[in-house]
Amino acid sequence: NHMGIGVFCRRYGFLDKPSRVRFRLLSPNVRLLPVEADQDITLTQAAFASLVVPISKVFITENEINFLAFPPVCDAIVIFGAGYGWDALARSHWLNKCSIHYWGDIDTHGFGILNQLRGYFGHVDSFLMDRATLDAHTTVWGQEDKPLLADLHRLTFDESNLYDYLRDNRIRAGLRLEQEHIGFHWLSNRLEQLLE
C-alpha cells in the first residue's frame, strides 16, 4: 500500500518536514550571519515569513549556479526558486512590499512558472525572459522536450507574445534558452538598467 510521506505523517501523527526557503543576501550592507560567513541561508517557511530585514528588492532564480553567482545588489536578496510550487513563499506577506523579479528559463514552462507565481504576488516582473535576451544567445539555444500548451492569463503583452512564439513553434520547434546560458555581462548590464 503506497502512500506519500505527507499522508504517512498525518496518519501516524508525525510532523511533516517543513517547507524551506533558501536565499542569499546580495546587499553588502545587510547581514544576518557574521561578516566572514557566506550569506547563503536556508530557513523554514515560518521563519522566512517572519523575517525582518531591510530589503526592498527580491530576485528569484531557478538555477543554482545563477543563485550562487548572482552579483551584489543593495537592499536585495536572491531566492533559489521552487519550480511549480510557491506555497513556501505565499505566507511571506512582507514580500508584497518588495519589488520581485523572476528569472526563469525562456521556454514555455518558464512562463508557466512565472504565471503561477503571479497568482501569489501579482506585482512580479520577469527578468531576462524577453525576446532581446533570447536573440542575443542563439548559439546556446536548447530543446524543450514537453512544451506547455495551456493558455496563460497572467502574462504581460510582451511575455504573452514570446510565450505564443515558443508554444506555437514559430521560431523553431521546442526552442528554449536555459537561464544558466545567459552571459554574465548581459546579466550585469540588465541589472544596471533595472537599478538606475
mmCIF file with all atom_site columns, C-alpha atoms in Angstrom:
data_model
loop_
_atom_site.group_PDB
_atom_site.id
_atom_site.type_symbol
_atom_site.label_atom_id
_atom_site.label_alt_id
_atom_site.label_comp_id
_atom_site.label_asym_id
_atom_site.label_entity_id
_atom_site.label_seq_id
_atom_site.pdbx_PDB_ins_code
_atom_site.Cartn_x
_atom_site.Cartn_y
_atom_site.Cartn_z
_atom_site.occupancy
_atom_site.B_iso_or_equiv
_atom_site.pdbx_formal_charge
_atom_site.auth_seq_id
_atom_site.auth_comp_id
_atom_site.auth_asym_id
_atom_site.auth_atom_id
_atom_site.pdbx_PDB_model_num
ATOM 1   C CA . ASN A 1 1   ? 0.000  0.000  0.000   1.00 0.00 ? 1   ASN A CA 1
ATOM 2   C CA . HIS A 1 2   ? 1.885  3.049  -1.292  1.00 0.00 ? 2   HIS A CA 1
ATOM 3   C CA . MET A 1 3   ? 1.282  6.423  0.318   1.00 0.00 ? 3   MET A CA 1
ATOM 4   C CA . GLY A 1 4   ? 3.135  9.712  0.126   1.00 0.00 ? 4   GLY A CA 1
ATOM 5   C CA . ILE A 1 5   ? 5.221  10.973 3.023   1.00 0.00 ? 5   ILE A CA 1
ATOM 6   C CA . GLY A 1 6   ? 2.649  13.692 3.838   1.00 0.00 ? 6   GLY A CA 1
ATOM 7   C CA . VAL A 1 7   ? -0.145 11.105 4.106   1.00 0.00 ? 7   VAL A CA 1
ATOM 8   C CA . PHE A 1 8   ? 2.091  8.871  6.251   1.00 0.00 ? 8   PHE A CA 1
ATOM 9   C CA . CYS A 1 9   ? 2.946  11.757 8.591   1.00 0.00 ? 9   CYS A CA 1
ATOM 10  C CA . ARG A 1 10  ? -0.704 12.718 9.076   1.00 0.00 ? 10  ARG A CA 1
ATOM 11  C CA . ARG A 1 11  ? -1.850 9.117  9.556   1.00 0.00 ? 11  ARG A CA 1
ATOM 12  C CA . TYR A 1 12  ? 0.695  8.393  12.273  1.00 0.00 ? 12  TYR A CA 1
ATOM 13  C CA . GLY A 1 13  ? 0.684  11.824 13.898  1.00 0.00 ? 13  GLY A CA 1
ATOM 14  C CA . PHE A 1 14  ? 4.195  12.855 12.846  1.00 0.00 ? 14  PHE A CA 1
ATOM 15  C CA . LEU A 1 15  ? 5.006  16.418 11.859  1.00 0.00 ? 15  LEU A CA 1
ATOM 16  C CA . ASP A 1 16  ? 5.573  16.988 8.148   1.00 0.00 ? 16  ASP A CA 1
ATOM 17  C CA . LYS A 1 17  ? 9.063  18.091 7.190   1.00 0.00 ? 17  LYS A CA 1
ATOM 18  C CA . PRO A 1 18  ? 8.626  21.877 6.962   1.00 0.00 ? 18  PRO A CA 1
ATOM 19  C CA . SER A 1 19  ? 8.968  23.625 3.632   1.00 0.00 ? 19  SER A CA 1
ATOM 20  C CA . ARG A 1 20  ? 12.175 25.603 3.393   1.00 0.00 ? 20  ARG A CA 1
ATOM 21  C CA . VAL A 1 21  ? 13.288 28.746 1.622   1.00 0.00 ? 21  VAL A CA 1
ATOM 22  C CA . ARG A 1 22  ? 16.897 29.179 0.531   1.00 0.00 ? 22  ARG A CA 1
ATOM 23  C CA . PHE A 1 23  ? 18.141 32.693 -0.145  1.00 0.00 ? 23  PHE A CA 1
ATOM 24  C CA . ARG A 1 24  ? 21.279 34.806 -0.324  1.00 0.00 ? 24  ARG A CA 1
ATOM 25  C CA . LEU A 1 25  ? 21.672 38.343 0.914   1.00 0.00 ? 25  LEU A CA 1
ATOM 26  C CA . LEU A 1 26  ? 23.033 40.336 -2.016  1.00 0.00 ? 26  LEU A CA 1
ATOM 27  C CA . SER A 1 27  ? 23.415 43.588 -0.121  1.00 0.00 ? 27  SER A CA 1
ATOM 28  C CA . PRO A 1 28  ? 26.925 44.272 1.212   1.00 0.00 ? 28  PRO A CA 1
ATOM 29  C CA . ASN A 1 29  ? 25.400 46.435 3.959   1.00 0.00 ? 29  ASN A CA 1
ATOM 30  C CA . VAL A 1 30  ? 22.892 43.837 5.276   1.00 0.00 ? 30  VAL A CA 1
ATOM 31  C CA . ARG A 1 31  ? 23.998 40.674 7.069   1.00 0.00 ? 31  ARG A CA 1
ATOM 32  C CA . LEU A 1 32  ? 22.181 38.012 9.061   1.00 0.00 ? 32  LEU A CA 1
ATOM 33  C CA . LEU A 1 33  ? 25.331 35.991 9.713   1.00 0.00 ? 33  LEU A CA 1
ATOM 34  C CA . PRO A 1 34  ? 28.808 37.107 10.864  1.00 0.00 ? 34  PRO A CA 1
ATOM 35  C CA . VAL A 1 35  ? 30.756 39.181 8.340   1.00 0.00 ? 35  VAL A CA 1
ATOM 36  C CA . GLU A 1 36  ? 33.102 36.355 7.320   1.00 0.00 ? 36  GLU A CA 1
ATOM 37  C CA . ALA A 1 37  ? 30.248 33.868 6.757   1.00 0.00 ? 37  ALA A CA 1
ATOM 38  C CA . ASP A 1 38  ? 28.648 33.193 3.392   1.00 0.00 ? 38  ASP A CA 1
ATOM 39  C CA . GLN A 1 39  ? 25.173 34.775 3.482   1.00 0.00 ? 39  GLN A CA 1
ATOM 40  C CA . ASP A 1 40  ? 23.587 31.670 1.859   1.00 0.00 ? 40  ASP A CA 1
ATOM 41  C CA . ILE A 1 41  ? 20.768 30.888 4.297   1.00 0.00 ? 41  ILE A CA 1
ATOM 42  C CA . THR A 1 42  ? 18.003 28.286 4.452   1.00 0.00 ? 42  THR A CA 1
ATOM 43  C CA . LEU A 1 43  ? 15.037 28.902 6.754   1.00 0.00 ? 43  LEU A CA 1
ATOM 44  C CA . THR A 1 44  ? 11.770 27.125 7.393   1.00 0.00 ? 44  THR A CA 1
ATOM 45  C CA . GLN A 1 45  ? 8.754  28.661 5.701   1.00 0.00 ? 45  GLN A CA 1
ATOM 46  C CA . ALA A 1 46  ? 7.542  30.055 9.044   1.00 0.00 ? 46  ALA A CA 1
ATOM 47  C CA . ALA A 1 47  ? 10.930 31.590 9.900   1.00 0.00 ? 47  ALA A CA 1
ATOM 48  C CA . PHE A 1 48  ? 11.225 33.162 6.437   1.00 0.00 ? 48  PHE A CA 1
ATOM 49  C CA . ALA A 1 49  ? 7.682  34.537 6.710   1.00 0.00 ? 49  ALA A CA 1
ATOM 50  C CA . SER A 1 50  ? 8.601  36.260 9.996   1.00 0.00 ? 50  SER A CA 1
ATOM 51  C CA . LEU A 1 51  ? 11.919 37.631 8.728   1.00 0.00 ? 51  LEU A CA 1
ATOM 52  C CA . VAL A 1 52  ? 12.549 41.300 9.469   1.00 0.00 ? 52  VAL A CA 1
ATOM 53  C CA . VAL A 1 53  ? 15.289 42.526 7.182   1.00 0.00 ? 53  VAL A CA 1
ATOM 54  C CA . PRO A 1 54  ? 15.793 45.892 5.405   1.00 0.00 ? 54  PRO A CA 1
ATOM 55  C CA . ILE A 1 55  ? 15.226 44.581 1.884   1.00 0.00 ? 55  ILE A CA 1
ATOM 56  C CA . SER A 1 56  ? 13.310 46.252 -0.951  1.00 0.00 ? 56  SER A CA 1
ATOM 57  C CA . LYS A 1 57  ? 14.255 44.055 -3.935  1.00 0.00 ? 57  LYS A CA 1
ATOM 58  C CA . VAL A 1 58  ? 13.842 40.307 -4.374  1.00 0.00 ? 58  VAL A CA 1
ATOM 59  C CA . PHE A 1 59  ? 15.201 38.231 -7.253  1.00 0.00 ? 59  PHE A CA 1
ATOM 60  C CA . ILE A 1 60  ? 14.118 34.634 -7.784  1.00 0.00 ? 60  ILE A CA 1
ATOM 61  C CA . THR A 1 61  ? 16.085 32.251 -9.981  1.00 0.00 ? 61  THR A CA 1
ATOM 62  C CA . GLU A 1 62  ? 15.562 28.553 -10.668 1.00 0.00 ? 62  GLU A CA 1
ATOM 63  C CA . ASN A 1 63  ? 19.193 27.672 -11.303 1.00 0.00 ? 63  ASN A CA 1
ATOM 64  C CA . GLU A 1 64  ? 21.695 27.062 -8.501  1.00 0.00 ? 64  GLU A CA 1
ATOM 65  C CA . ILE A 1 65  ? 24.676 28.389 -10.451 1.00 0.00 ? 65  ILE A CA 1
ATOM 66  C CA . ASN A 1 66  ? 22.825 31.646 -11.117 1.00 0.00 ? 66  ASN A CA 1
ATOM 67  C CA . PHE A 1 67  ? 21.711 31.734 -7.489  1.00 0.00 ? 67  PHE A CA 1
ATOM 68  C CA . LEU A 1 68  ? 25.289 31.382 -6.236  1.00 0.00 ? 68  LEU A CA 1
ATOM 69  C CA . ALA A 1 69  ? 26.864 33.730 -8.807  1.00 0.00 ? 69  ALA A CA 1
ATOM 70  C CA . PHE A 1 70  ? 24.249 36.499 -8.612  1.00 0.00 ? 70  PHE A CA 1
ATOM 71  C CA . PRO A 1 71  ? 26.164 39.778 -8.211  1.00 0.00 ? 71  PRO A CA 1
ATOM 72  C CA . PRO A 1 72  ? 25.855 42.152 -5.235  1.00 0.00 ? 72  PRO A CA 1
ATOM 73  C CA . VAL A 1 73  ? 22.768 44.395 -5.239  1.00 0.00 ? 73  VAL A CA 1
ATOM 74  C CA . CYS A 1 74  ? 21.977 46.890 -2.488  1.00 0.00 ? 74  CYS A CA 1
ATOM 75  C CA . ASP A 1 75  ? 18.925 46.146 -0.322  1.00 0.00 ? 75  ASP A CA 1
ATOM 76  C CA . ALA A 1 76  ? 18.276 42.850 -2.153  1.00 0.00 ? 76  ALA A CA 1
ATOM 77  C CA . ILE A 1 77  ? 18.112 39.091 -1.770  1.00 0.00 ? 77  ILE A CA 1
ATOM 78  C CA . VAL A 1 78  ? 18.024 36.285 -4.314  1.00 0.00 ? 78  VAL A CA 1
ATOM 79  C CA . ILE A 1 79  ? 15.798 33.270 -3.632  1.00 0.00 ? 79  ILE A CA 1
ATOM 80  C CA . PHE A 1 80  ? 16.508 29.804 -5.032  1.00 0.00 ? 80  PHE A CA 1
ATOM 81  C CA . GLY A 1 81  ? 13.217 29.049 -6.801  1.00 0.00 ? 81  GLY A CA 1
ATOM 82  C CA . ALA A 1 82  ? 10.990 26.045 -6.386  1.00 0.00 ? 82  ALA A CA 1
ATOM 83  C CA . GLY A 1 83  ? 9.735  25.483 -9.924  1.00 0.00 ? 83  GLY A CA 1
ATOM 84  C CA . TYR A 1 84  ? 5.991  24.939 -9.786  1.00 0.00 ? 84  TYR A CA 1
ATOM 85  C CA . GLY A 1 85  ? 5.230  25.382 -6.101  1.00 0.00 ? 85  GLY A CA 1
ATOM 86  C CA . TRP A 1 86  ? 5.208  28.679 -4.260  1.00 0.00 ? 86  TRP A CA 1
ATOM 87  C CA . ASP A 1 87  ? 3.473  27.687 -1.034  1.00 0.00 ? 87  ASP A CA 1
ATOM 88  C CA . ALA A 1 88  ? 6.640  28.308 0.975   1.00 0.00 ? 88  ALA A CA 1
ATOM 89  C CA . LEU A 1 89  ? 6.664  31.961 -0.140  1.00 0.00 ? 89  LEU A CA 1
ATOM 90  C CA . ALA A 1 90  ? 2.914  32.558 -0.185  1.00 0.00 ? 90  ALA A CA 1
ATOM 91  C CA . ARG A 1 91  ? 2.670  33.389 3.538   1.00 0.00 ? 91  ARG A CA 1
ATOM 92  C CA . SER A 1 92  ? 5.620  35.758 3.490   1.00 0.00 ? 92  SER A CA 1
ATOM 93  C CA . HIS A 1 93  ? 3.472  38.869 3.300   1.00 0.00 ? 93  HIS A CA 1
ATOM 94  C CA . TRP A 1 94  ? 6.482  41.179 3.660   1.00 0.00 ? 94  TRP A CA 1
ATOM 95  C CA . LEU A 1 95  ? 7.333  40.279 0.044   1.00 0.00 ? 95  LEU A CA 1
ATOM 96  C CA . ASN A 1 96  ? 4.328  42.361 -1.042  1.00 0.00 ? 96  ASN A CA 1
ATOM 97  C CA . LYS A 1 97  ? 6.310  45.454 -0.038  1.00 0.00 ? 97  LYS A CA 1
ATOM 98  C CA . CYS A 1 98  ? 9.309  44.469 -2.199  1.00 0.00 ? 98  CYS A CA 1
ATOM 99  C CA . SER A 1 99  ? 9.827  44.582 -5.938  1.00 0.00 ? 99  SER A CA 1
ATOM 100 C CA . ILE A 1 100 ? 10.066 40.954 -7.115  1.00 0.00 ? 100 ILE A CA 1
ATOM 101 C CA . HIS A 1 101 ? 11.965 39.935 -10.247 1.00 0.00 ? 101 HIS A CA 1
ATOM 102 C CA . TYR A 1 102 ? 11.550 36.371 -11.517 1.00 0.00 ? 102 TYR A CA 1
ATOM 103 C CA . TRP A 1 103 ? 14.314 34.927 -13.692 1.00 0.00 ? 103 TRP A CA 1
ATOM 104 C CA . GLY A 1 104 ? 13.344 31.614 -15.255 1.00 0.00 ? 104 GLY A CA 1
ATOM 105 C CA . ASP A 1 105 ? 14.231 29.765 -18.430 1.00 0.00 ? 105 ASP A CA 1
ATOM 106 C CA . ILE A 1 106 ? 12.967 31.261 -21.673 1.00 0.00 ? 106 ILE A CA 1
ATOM 107 C CA . ASP A 1 107 ? 10.723 28.328 -22.526 1.00 0.00 ? 107 ASP A CA 1
ATOM 108 C CA . THR A 1 108 ? 7.051  27.513 -22.132 1.00 0.00 ? 108 THR A CA 1
ATOM 109 C CA . HIS A 1 109 ? 7.477  26.134 -18.604 1.00 0.00 ? 109 HIS A CA 1
ATOM 110 C CA . GLY A 1 110 ? 9.486  29.191 -17.546 1.00 0.00 ? 110 GLY A CA 1
ATOM 111 C CA . PHE A 1 111 ? 6.477  31.334 -18.466 1.00 0.00 ? 111 PHE A CA 1
ATOM 112 C CA . GLY A 1 112 ? 4.160  28.792 -16.827 1.00 0.00 ? 112 GLY A CA 1
ATOM 113 C CA . ILE A 1 113 ? 6.031  29.132 -13.526 1.00 0.00 ? 113 ILE A CA 1
ATOM 114 C CA . LEU A 1 114 ? 6.013  32.950 -13.819 1.00 0.00 ? 114 LEU A CA 1
ATOM 115 C CA . ASN A 1 115 ? 2.259  32.826 -14.448 1.00 0.00 ? 115 ASN A CA 1
ATOM 116 C CA . GLN A 1 116 ? 1.747  30.677 -11.340 1.00 0.00 ? 116 GLN A CA 1
ATOM 117 C CA . LEU A 1 117 ? 3.959  32.906 -9.171  1.00 0.00 ? 117 LEU A CA 1
ATOM 118 C CA . ARG A 1 118 ? 1.843  35.927 -10.175 1.00 0.00 ? 118 ARG A CA 1
ATOM 119 C CA . GLY A 1 119 ? -1.132 34.124 -8.671  1.00 0.00 ? 119 GLY A CA 1
ATOM 120 C CA . TYR A 1 120 ? 0.529  34.719 -5.277  1.00 0.00 ? 120 TYR A CA 1
ATOM 121 C CA . PHE A 1 121 ? 2.313  38.002 -5.984  1.00 0.00 ? 121 PHE A CA 1
ATOM 122 C CA . GLY A 1 122 ? 0.614  39.937 -8.764  1.00 0.00 ? 122 GLY A CA 1
ATOM 123 C CA . HIS A 1 123 ? 3.354  42.565 -8.976  1.00 0.00 ? 123 HIS A CA 1
ATOM 124 C CA . VAL A 1 124 ? 6.165  40.196 -10.035 1.00 0.00 ? 124 VAL A CA 1
ATOM 125 C CA . ASP A 1 125 ? 8.246  41.368 -13.019 1.00 0.00 ? 125 ASP A CA 1
ATOM 126 C CA . SER A 1 126 ? 10.027 38.939 -15.304 1.00 0.00 ? 126 SER A CA 1
ATOM 127 C CA . PHE A 1 127 ? 13.784 39.389 -15.603 1.00 0.00 ? 127 PHE A CA 1
ATOM 128 C CA . LEU A 1 128 ? 15.874 38.295 -18.612 1.00 0.00 ? 128 LEU A CA 1
ATOM 129 C CA . MET A 1 129 ? 12.851 36.498 -20.126 1.00 0.00 ? 129 MET A CA 1
ATOM 130 C CA . ASP A 1 130 ? 12.440 38.666 -23.235 1.00 0.00 ? 130 ASP A CA 1
ATOM 131 C CA . ARG A 1 131 ? 12.989 38.425 -26.982 1.00 0.00 ? 131 ARG A CA 1
ATOM 132 C CA . ALA A 1 132 ? 16.177 40.530 -26.947 1.00 0.00 ? 132 ALA A CA 1
ATOM 133 C CA . THR A 1 133 ? 17.783 38.141 -24.430 1.00 0.00 ? 133 THR A CA 1
ATOM 134 C CA . LEU A 1 134 ? 16.672 35.128 -26.493 1.00 0.00 ? 134 LEU A CA 1
ATOM 135 C CA . ASP A 1 135 ? 18.025 36.613 -29.743 1.00 0.00 ? 135 ASP A CA 1
ATOM 136 C CA . ALA A 1 136 ? 21.359 37.570 -28.141 1.00 0.00 ? 136 ALA A CA 1
ATOM 137 C CA . HIS A 1 137 ? 22.027 33.933 -27.154 1.00 0.00 ? 137 HIS A CA 1
ATOM 138 C CA . THR A 1 138 ? 21.263 31.962 -30.334 1.00 0.00 ? 138 THR A CA 1
ATOM 139 C CA . THR A 1 139 ? 24.474 29.912 -30.020 1.00 0.00 ? 139 THR A CA 1
ATOM 140 C CA . VAL A 1 140 ? 23.263 28.309 -26.772 1.00 0.00 ? 140 VAL A CA 1
ATOM 141 C CA . TRP A 1 141 ? 19.618 27.650 -27.687 1.00 0.00 ? 141 TRP A CA 1
ATOM 142 C CA . GLY A 1 142 ? 18.405 24.284 -26.456 1.00 0.00 ? 142 GLY A CA 1
ATOM 143 C CA . GLN A 1 143 ? 15.450 21.948 -26.832 1.00 0.00 ? 143 GLN A CA 1
ATOM 144 C CA . GLU A 1 144 ? 12.343 21.747 -24.622 1.00 0.00 ? 144 GLU A CA 1
ATOM 145 C CA . ASP A 1 145 ? 11.014 18.183 -24.664 1.00 0.00 ? 145 ASP A CA 1
ATOM 146 C CA . LYS A 1 146 ? 7.440  18.575 -23.426 1.00 0.00 ? 146 LYS A CA 1
ATOM 147 C CA . PRO A 1 147 ? 6.289  22.157 -24.032 1.00 0.00 ? 147 PRO A CA 1
ATOM 148 C CA . LEU A 1 148 ? 3.381  23.612 -22.097 1.00 0.00 ? 148 LEU A CA 1
ATOM 149 C CA . LEU A 1 149 ? 0.326  24.256 -24.279 1.00 0.00 ? 149 LEU A CA 1
ATOM 150 C CA . ALA A 1 150 ? -2.034 25.891 -21.765 1.00 0.00 ? 150 ALA A CA 1
ATOM 151 C CA . ASP A 1 151 ? -3.228 29.479 -22.101 1.00 0.00 ? 151 ASP A CA 1
ATOM 152 C CA . LEU A 1 152 ? -1.544 31.688 -19.505 1.00 0.00 ? 152 LEU A CA 1
ATOM 153 C CA . HIS A 1 153 ? -3.597 34.657 -18.343 1.00 0.00 ? 153 HIS A CA 1
ATOM 154 C CA . ARG A 1 154 ? -1.173 36.454 -16.008 1.00 0.00 ? 154 ARG A CA 1
ATOM 155 C CA . LEU A 1 155 ? 1.499  37.352 -18.560 1.00 0.00 ? 155 LEU A CA 1
ATOM 156 C CA . THR A 1 156 ? 2.169  40.850 -19.867 1.00 0.00 ? 156 THR A CA 1
ATOM 157 C CA . PHE A 1 157 ? 1.621  41.626 -23.561 1.00 0.00 ? 157 PHE A CA 1
ATOM 158 C CA . ASP A 1 158 ? 5.309  41.073 -24.446 1.00 0.00 ? 158 ASP A CA 1
ATOM 159 C CA . GLU A 1 159 ? 5.618  37.915 -22.313 1.00 0.00 ? 159 GLU A CA 1
ATOM 160 C CA . SER A 1 160 ? 2.439  36.517 -23.855 1.00 0.00 ? 160 SER A CA 1
ATOM 161 C CA . ASN A 1 161 ? 3.748  37.191 -27.369 1.00 0.00 ? 161 ASN A CA 1
ATOM 162 C CA . LEU A 1 162 ? 7.029  35.399 -26.661 1.00 0.00 ? 162 LEU A CA 1
ATOM 163 C CA . TYR A 1 163 ? 5.202  32.520 -24.951 1.00 0.00 ? 163 TYR A CA 1
ATOM 164 C CA . ASP A 1 164 ? 2.991  32.114 -28.048 1.00 0.00 ? 164 ASP A CA 1
ATOM 165 C CA . TYR A 1 165 ? 6.048  32.163 -30.320 1.00 0.00 ? 165 TYR A CA 1
ATOM 166 C CA . LEU A 1 166 ? 7.584  29.360 -28.250 1.00 0.00 ? 166 LEU A CA 1
ATOM 167 C CA . ARG A 1 167 ? 4.385  27.360 -27.749 1.00 0.00 ? 167 ARG A CA 1
ATOM 168 C CA . ASP A 1 168 ? 3.436  27.556 -31.427 1.00 0.00 ? 168 ASP A CA 1
ATOM 169 C CA . ASN A 1 169 ? 6.997  26.773 -32.623 1.00 0.00 ? 169 ASN A CA 1
ATOM 170 C CA . ARG A 1 170 ? 7.156  29.995 -34.667 1.00 0.00 ? 170 ARG A CA 1
ATOM 171 C CA . ILE A 1 171 ? 10.923 30.418 -34.208 1.00 0.00 ? 171 ILE A CA 1
ATOM 172 C CA . ARG A 1 172 ? 11.987 26.771 -34.015 1.00 0.00 ? 172 ARG A CA 1
ATOM 173 C CA . ALA A 1 173 ? 10.334 23.599 -32.703 1.00 0.00 ? 173 ALA A CA 1
ATOM 174 C CA . GLY A 1 174 ? 10.766 23.145 -28.938 1.00 0.00 ? 174 GLY A CA 1
ATOM 175 C CA . LEU A 1 175 ? 13.012 26.185 -28.565 1.00 0.00 ? 175 LEU A CA 1
ATOM 176 C CA . ARG A 1 176 ? 14.325 27.026 -25.108 1.00 0.00 ? 176 ARG A CA 1
ATOM 177 C CA . LEU A 1 177 ? 17.072 29.149 -23.582 1.00 0.00 ? 177 LEU A CA 1
ATOM 178 C CA . GLU A 1 178 ? 18.111 27.879 -20.175 1.00 0.00 ? 178 GLU A CA 1
ATOM 179 C CA . GLN A 1 179 ? 18.909 30.664 -17.770 1.00 0.00 ? 179 GLN A CA 1
ATOM 180 C CA . GLU A 1 180 ? 22.399 29.411 -16.908 1.00 0.00 ? 180 GLU A CA 1
ATOM 181 C CA . HIS A 1 181 ? 23.487 30.056 -20.515 1.00 0.00 ? 181 HIS A CA 1
ATOM 182 C CA . ILE A 1 182 ? 22.841 33.793 -20.286 1.00 0.00 ? 182 ILE A CA 1
ATOM 183 C CA . GLY A 1 183 ? 26.131 35.707 -20.284 1.00 0.00 ? 183 GLY A CA 1
ATOM 184 C CA . PHE A 1 184 ? 27.272 37.375 -17.088 1.00 0.00 ? 184 PHE A CA 1
ATOM 185 C CA . HIS A 1 185 ? 27.846 40.692 -18.884 1.00 0.00 ? 185 HIS A CA 1
ATOM 186 C CA . TRP A 1 186 ? 24.287 40.574 -20.231 1.00 0.00 ? 186 TRP A CA 1
ATOM 187 C CA . LEU A 1 187 ? 23.040 39.971 -16.674 1.00 0.00 ? 187 LEU A CA 1
ATOM 188 C CA . SER A 1 188 ? 25.194 42.781 -15.263 1.00 0.00 ? 188 SER A CA 1
ATOM 189 C CA . ASN A 1 189 ? 24.061 45.282 -17.909 1.00 0.00 ? 189 ASN A CA 1
ATOM 190 C CA . ARG A 1 190 ? 20.386 44.449 -17.353 1.00 0.00 ? 190 ARG A CA 1
ATOM 191 C CA . LEU A 1 191 ? 20.836 44.788 -13.598 1.00 0.00 ? 191 LEU A CA 1
ATOM 192 C CA . GLU A 1 192 ? 22.393 48.230 -14.065 1.00 0.00 ? 192 GLU A CA 1
ATOM 193 C CA . GLN A 1 193 ? 19.443 49.321 -16.236 1.00 0.00 ? 193 GLN A CA 1
ATOM 194 C CA . LEU A 1 194 ? 16.971 47.950 -13.720 1.00 0.00 ? 194 LEU A CA 1
ATOM 195 C CA . LEU A 1 195 ? 18.603 49.691 -10.767 1.00 0.00 ? 195 LEU A CA 1
ATOM 196 C CA . GLU A 1 196 ? 19.152 53.102 -12.400 1.00 0.00 ? 196 GLU A CA 1
#
